[in-house]
């Protein structure tokens, strides 16, 4: 029977910063309690050792607990509020002003993808350049200690339009007002060369009074600068008329079909 260290009081952040050797196999560990992944799996798959199963349960419970001391730059991370294919969004508290903000950070497994990191930075800078009453402002664009980019923005506690949509079914005037605000925000973004590619109710946030704050133009895969060059091949384009040439109009009466010509000197008799 293997004996594991019962000390599980270290925070996740401190263990990641200072990995310790596993007490059983001496391999480097990044998990709370100093246990390597192999020993954890072996303990969890062995139903005979009840002590090891209890140890595994305790470790997993601690890993799932939020680390209240985790900081990202000048922000104290409070909880996770959203996750996508490229980034994760946290509710955080700014260290000096103590105001509640939303922080979006690129996922750690994208750290080796230069293209993904460059696209995240480009989208953050594009969103920060927008200034519209129905688009949430970007406060800061920065990088964490491990080199992963993140940015902070105004926190919208009213949820998404998708969440409040059932309550708006009998409010046509309010629905029209919301659609008008969305259209004005999107038109402003288009005028600045920003294109939203995933506009849907789940990406539209509301403030505490359920007023539209912004379509999320910063979401992953949603904002890219307009390409000035056309993406359509020339043979697929509609032909253009010369400005000095009169338009071609159809004849006022249908043309009679021309007779088919046979060998020289012979024609098909007309009916």
Short mmCIF file of C-alpha atoms in Angstrom, two decimals:
data_model
loop_
_atom_site.label_atom_id
_atom_site.label_comp_id
_atom_site.label_asym_id
_atom_site.label_seq_id
_atom_site.Cartn_x
_atom_site.Cartn_y
_atom_site.Cartn_z
CA UNK A 1 0.00 0.00 0.00
CA UNK A 2 1.35 3.38 -0.98
CA UNK A 3 1.45 6.20 1.53
CA UNK A 4 0.64 9.67 0.27
CA UNK A 5 1.27 12.96 1.94
CA UNK A 6 -1.93 14.18 3.66
CA UNK A 7 -0.93 17.86 3.54
CA UNK A 8 -3.45 19.55 1.26
CA UNK A 9 -3.40 23.10 2.60
CA UNK A 10 -1.22 24.70 -0.08
CA UNK A 11 -3.00 26.88 -2.60
CA UNK A 12 -3.09 25.89 -6.23
CA UNK A 13 -1.18 28.98 -7.28
CA UNK A 14 1.72 28.28 -4.91
CA UNK A 15 2.00 24.65 -6.03
CA UNK A 16 2.09 25.68 -9.68
CA UNK A 17 4.76 28.28 -8.95
CA UNK A 18 6.86 25.84 -6.87
CA UNK A 19 6.31 22.23 -8.03
CA UNK A 20 7.38 19.50 -5.61
CA UNK A 21 8.48 15.91 -6.19
CA UNK A 22 5.87 13.21 -5.76
CA UNK A 23 6.46 11.39 -2.42
CA UNK A 24 5.92 8.03 -4.13
CA UNK A 25 7.78 8.19 -7.46
CA UNK A 26 9.82 11.44 -7.07
CA UNK A 27 8.45 12.90 -10.32
CA UNK A 28 7.68 16.60 -10.60
CA UNK A 29 4.13 17.44 -9.56
CA UNK A 30 1.94 20.45 -10.34
CA UNK A 31 -1.09 19.22 -8.40
CA UNK A 32 -2.05 20.15 -4.86
CA UNK A 33 -0.62 17.77 -2.28
CA UNK A 34 2.51 17.06 -4.33
CA UNK A 35 1.10 13.99 -6.08
CA UNK A 36 1.85 13.20 -9.70
CA UNK A 37 -0.89 12.39 -12.18
CA UNK A 38 0.18 8.75 -12.53
CA UNK A 39 -0.07 8.05 -8.81
CA UNK A 40 -3.42 9.81 -8.61
CA UNK A 41 -4.84 7.66 -11.40
CA UNK A 42 -3.43 4.50 -9.89
CA UNK A 43 -4.96 5.36 -6.53
CA UNK A 44 -8.32 6.20 -8.04
CA UNK A 45 -8.51 2.99 -10.11
CA UNK A 46 -7.64 0.68 -7.20
CA UNK A 47 -10.90 -0.04 -5.30
CA UNK A 48 -9.09 -2.09 -2.63
CA UNK A 49 -7.26 0.84 -1.04
CA UNK A 50 -9.93 2.94 0.69
CA UNK A 51 -7.32 5.24 2.20
CA UNK A 52 -5.94 6.19 -1.20
CA UNK A 53 -9.45 6.76 -2.57
CA UNK A 54 -10.19 9.17 0.27
CA UNK A 55 -6.91 10.95 -0.42
CA UNK A 56 -7.77 11.24 -4.12
CA UNK A 57 -11.24 12.60 -3.30
CA UNK A 58 -9.76 15.22 -1.01
CA UNK A 59 -7.24 16.34 -3.62
CA UNK A 60 -9.86 16.65 -6.34
CA UNK A 61 -12.12 18.60 -3.98
CA UNK A 62 -9.31 21.07 -3.29
CA UNK A 63 -8.47 21.43 -6.97
CA UNK A 64 -12.10 22.32 -7.71
CA UNK A 65 -12.17 25.01 -5.03
CA UNK A 66 -11.67 28.58 -6.29
CA UNK A 67 -8.38 30.10 -5.26
CA UNK A 68 -9.30 33.38 -3.60
CA UNK A 69 -5.69 34.60 -3.70
CA UNK A 70 -5.17 34.21 -7.43
CA UNK A 71 -4.30 37.49 -9.13
CA UNK A 72 -3.95 38.31 -12.79
CA UNK A 73 -1.96 41.48 -13.18
CA UNK A 74 -3.72 44.16 -11.13
CA UNK A 75 -6.89 42.12 -10.79
CA UNK A 76 -8.06 39.67 -8.14
CA UNK A 77 -9.93 36.81 -9.80
CA UNK A 78 -13.26 36.08 -8.12
CA UNK A 79 -15.00 33.53 -10.35
CA UNK A 80 -15.28 32.23 -13.89
CA UNK A 81 -18.33 33.52 -15.77
CA UNK A 82 -17.74 32.30 -19.32
CA UNK A 83 -15.51 30.19 -21.53
CA UNK A 84 -15.04 29.88 -25.28
CA UNK A 85 -12.79 28.15 -27.73
CA UNK A 86 -9.99 30.69 -27.39
CA UNK A 87 -10.49 32.51 -24.08
CA UNK A 88 -12.03 32.44 -20.62
CA UNK A 89 -13.82 35.33 -18.89
CA UNK A 90 -13.59 36.00 -15.14
CA UNK A 91 -15.36 38.33 -12.77
CA UNK A 92 -12.55 40.16 -11.03
CA UNK A 93 -11.85 43.06 -8.69
CA UNK A 94 -9.37 45.76 -9.62
CA UNK A 95 -6.68 46.05 -6.98
CA UNK A 96 -6.52 49.83 -6.50
CA UNK A 97 -10.00 51.09 -7.38
CA UNK A 98 -11.74 47.95 -5.97
CA UNK A 99 -14.29 48.06 -8.78
CA UNK A 100 -15.73 44.88 -10.26
CA UNK A 101 -14.66 44.23 -13.85
CA UNK A 102 -14.65 41.40 -16.36
CA UNK A 103 -11.27 39.99 -17.40
CA UNK A 104 -10.81 37.91 -20.52
CA UNK A 105 -7.69 35.82 -20.87
CA UNK A 106 -6.51 33.48 -23.60
CA UNK A 107 -6.64 29.81 -22.63
CA UNK A 108 -3.34 28.39 -21.43
CA UNK A 109 -3.20 25.56 -23.99
CA UNK A 110 -2.97 28.23 -26.73
CA UNK A 111 0.34 29.49 -25.32
CA UNK A 112 2.33 27.69 -28.04
CA UNK A 113 0.20 29.06 -30.90
CA UNK A 114 1.66 32.33 -32.11
CA UNK A 115 -1.23 32.81 -34.51
CA UNK A 116 -3.83 32.47 -31.73
CA UNK A 117 -1.97 34.83 -29.41
CA UNK A 118 -1.56 37.40 -32.18
CA UNK A 119 -5.25 37.17 -33.07
CA UNK A 120 -6.26 37.60 -29.41
CA UNK A 121 -4.07 40.71 -29.07
CA UNK A 122 -5.40 42.09 -32.35
CA UNK A 123 -9.00 41.63 -31.30
CA UNK A 124 -8.34 43.19 -27.89
CA UNK A 125 -6.75 46.25 -29.46
CA UNK A 126 -9.58 46.53 -31.99
CA UNK A 127 -12.21 46.36 -29.25
CA UNK A 128 -10.31 48.97 -27.21
CA UNK A 129 -10.48 51.41 -30.12
CA UNK A 130 -14.30 51.46 -30.08
CA UNK A 131 -16.16 54.20 -28.19
CA UNK A 132 -19.94 53.76 -28.29
CA UNK A 133 -22.62 53.92 -25.56
CA UNK A 134 -23.84 50.41 -26.43
CA UNK A 135 -20.38 48.79 -26.52
CA UNK A 136 -18.66 47.96 -23.24
CA UNK A 137 -15.42 49.93 -22.81
CA UNK A 138 -12.07 48.18 -22.58
CA UNK A 139 -10.05 49.33 -19.56
CA UNK A 140 -6.68 47.66 -20.06
CA UNK A 141 -4.89 45.37 -22.50
CA UNK A 142 -1.89 43.64 -20.93
CA UNK A 143 -0.07 40.33 -20.41
CA UNK A 144 0.19 38.08 -17.39
CA UNK A 145 3.44 36.93 -15.82
CA UNK A 146 3.46 33.80 -17.99
CA UNK A 147 3.17 35.90 -21.16
CA UNK A 148 -0.50 35.18 -21.95
CA UNK A 149 -2.46 38.26 -23.10
CA UNK A 150 -5.60 39.44 -21.33
CA UNK A 151 -7.78 42.52 -21.18
CA UNK A 152 -10.27 43.97 -18.72
CA UNK A 153 -13.61 45.57 -19.53
CA UNK A 154 -16.75 46.85 -17.86
CA UNK A 155 -18.73 44.14 -16.07
CA UNK A 156 -22.35 43.69 -17.22
CA UNK A 157 -24.33 42.05 -14.38
CA UNK A 158 -27.64 41.86 -16.28
CA UNK A 159 -26.82 38.65 -18.13
CA UNK A 160 -27.30 38.04 -21.83
CA UNK A 161 -30.19 38.86 -24.13
CA UNK A 162 -30.80 35.15 -24.55
CA UNK A 163 -31.47 34.80 -20.81
CA UNK A 164 -34.05 37.61 -20.67
CA UNK A 165 -35.62 36.93 -24.08
CA UNK A 166 -38.62 34.94 -22.68
CA UNK A 167 -39.65 37.96 -20.59
CA UNK A 168 -39.59 40.22 -23.67
CA UNK A 169 -42.00 38.22 -25.84
CA UNK A 170 -44.94 40.45 -24.88
CA UNK A 171 -42.92 43.70 -25.03
CA UNK A 172 -42.72 44.59 -28.75
CA UNK A 173 -41.71 48.21 -28.15
CA UNK A 174 -38.80 47.20 -25.94
CA UNK A 175 -37.72 44.57 -28.47
CA UNK A 176 -37.69 47.17 -31.24
CA UNK A 177 -35.63 49.52 -29.05
CA UNK A 178 -33.09 46.76 -28.32
CA UNK A 179 -32.76 45.85 -32.00
CA UNK A 180 -32.24 49.52 -32.87
CA UNK A 181 -29.44 49.81 -30.30
CA UNK A 182 -27.81 46.66 -31.63
CA UNK A 183 -28.00 47.99 -35.18
CA UNK A 184 -26.43 51.32 -34.19
CA UNK A 185 -23.61 49.59 -32.32
CA UNK A 186 -22.88 47.20 -35.20
CA UNK A 187 -23.01 50.03 -37.74
CA UNK A 188 -20.52 52.00 -35.67
CA UNK A 189 -18.19 49.00 -35.48
CA UNK A 190 -18.47 48.50 -39.24
CA UNK A 191 -17.55 52.14 -39.82
CA UNK A 192 -14.36 51.49 -37.82
CA UNK A 193 -13.49 48.38 -39.84
CA UNK A 194 -14.60 45.85 -37.19
CA UNK A 195 -16.81 42.95 -38.28
CA UNK A 196 -18.87 40.84 -35.86
CA UNK A 197 -18.99 37.28 -37.17
CA UNK A 198 -21.02 35.67 -34.37
CA UNK A 199 -23.81 38.09 -33.50
CA UNK A 200 -26.48 36.26 -31.50
CA UNK A 201 -28.54 36.82 -28.30
CA UNK A 202 -26.03 34.89 -26.21
CA UNK A 203 -23.30 37.38 -27.17
CA UNK A 204 -25.27 40.52 -26.27
CA UNK A 205 -24.87 41.66 -22.66
CA UNK A 206 -27.20 43.77 -20.52
CA UNK A 207 -26.48 46.01 -17.57
CA UNK A 208 -28.17 45.85 -14.16
CA UNK A 209 -31.24 47.71 -15.47
CA UNK A 210 -31.47 45.37 -18.48
CA UNK A 211 -30.32 48.11 -20.81
CA UNK A 212 -28.28 47.02 -23.78
CA UNK A 213 -24.62 47.63 -23.16
CA UNK A 214 -22.91 46.08 -26.13
CA UNK A 215 -22.80 43.31 -28.64
CA UNK A 216 -19.64 41.47 -27.65
CA UNK A 217 -17.36 42.58 -30.43
CA UNK A 218 -14.38 41.18 -28.53
CA UNK A 219 -15.44 37.53 -28.42
CA UNK A 220 -13.29 35.02 -29.97
CA UNK A 221 -13.80 34.49 -33.73
CA UNK A 222 -16.07 37.55 -33.80
CA UNK A 223 -14.05 40.62 -34.68
CA UNK A 224 -11.68 41.03 -37.60
CA UNK A 225 -10.72 44.06 -39.69
CA UNK A 226 -12.43 44.35 -43.03
CA UNK A 227 -10.31 43.13 -45.91
CA UNK A 228 -10.06 45.77 -48.56
CA UNK A 229 -9.51 43.27 -51.35
CA UNK A 230 -12.47 41.31 -52.61
CA UNK A 231 -12.73 37.61 -51.83
CA UNK A 232 -14.91 36.78 -54.87
CA UNK A 233 -13.41 35.47 -58.08
CA UNK A 234 -13.91 37.61 -61.17
CA UNK A 235 -15.86 35.01 -63.04
CA UNK A 236 -18.46 35.02 -60.25
CA UNK A 237 -19.00 38.78 -60.39
CA UNK A 238 -22.00 40.28 -62.14
CA UNK A 239 -20.94 41.98 -65.42
CA UNK A 240 -20.99 45.77 -65.35
CA UNK A 241 -22.36 47.99 -68.12
CA UNK A 242 -20.17 50.62 -69.72
CA UNK A 243 -21.23 54.07 -68.46
CA UNK A 244 -21.53 55.46 -72.05
CA UNK A 245 -23.32 52.46 -73.52
CA UNK A 246 -27.13 52.53 -73.41
CA UNK A 247 -28.77 49.73 -71.47
CA UNK A 248 -29.89 46.70 -73.41
CA UNK A 249 -33.64 46.38 -73.37
CA UNK A 250 -35.63 43.36 -74.56
CA UNK A 251 -37.61 43.83 -77.82
CA UNK A 252 -41.29 44.76 -77.44
CA UNK A 253 -42.37 41.58 -79.26
CA UNK A 254 -40.84 38.10 -79.21
CA UNK A 255 -38.55 37.26 -82.07
CA UNK A 256 -39.52 34.53 -84.48
CA UNK A 257 -37.14 31.59 -84.49
CA UNK A 258 -34.70 31.56 -87.35
CA UNK A 259 -35.08 28.67 -89.81
CA UNK A 260 -32.50 25.97 -89.72
CA UNK A 261 -30.30 25.97 -92.79
CA UNK A 262 -29.73 22.75 -94.67
CA UNK A 263 -27.31 22.15 -97.51
CA UNK A 264 -26.85 25.16 -99.84
CA UNK A 265 -29.98 26.17 -101.73
CA UNK A 266 -32.45 24.42 -99.45
CA UNK A 267 -34.53 25.80 -96.58
CA UNK A 268 -37.12 24.39 -94.33
CA UNK A 269 -40.50 25.66 -95.55
CA UNK A 270 -42.26 27.97 -93.16
CA UNK A 271 -45.47 26.68 -91.69
#
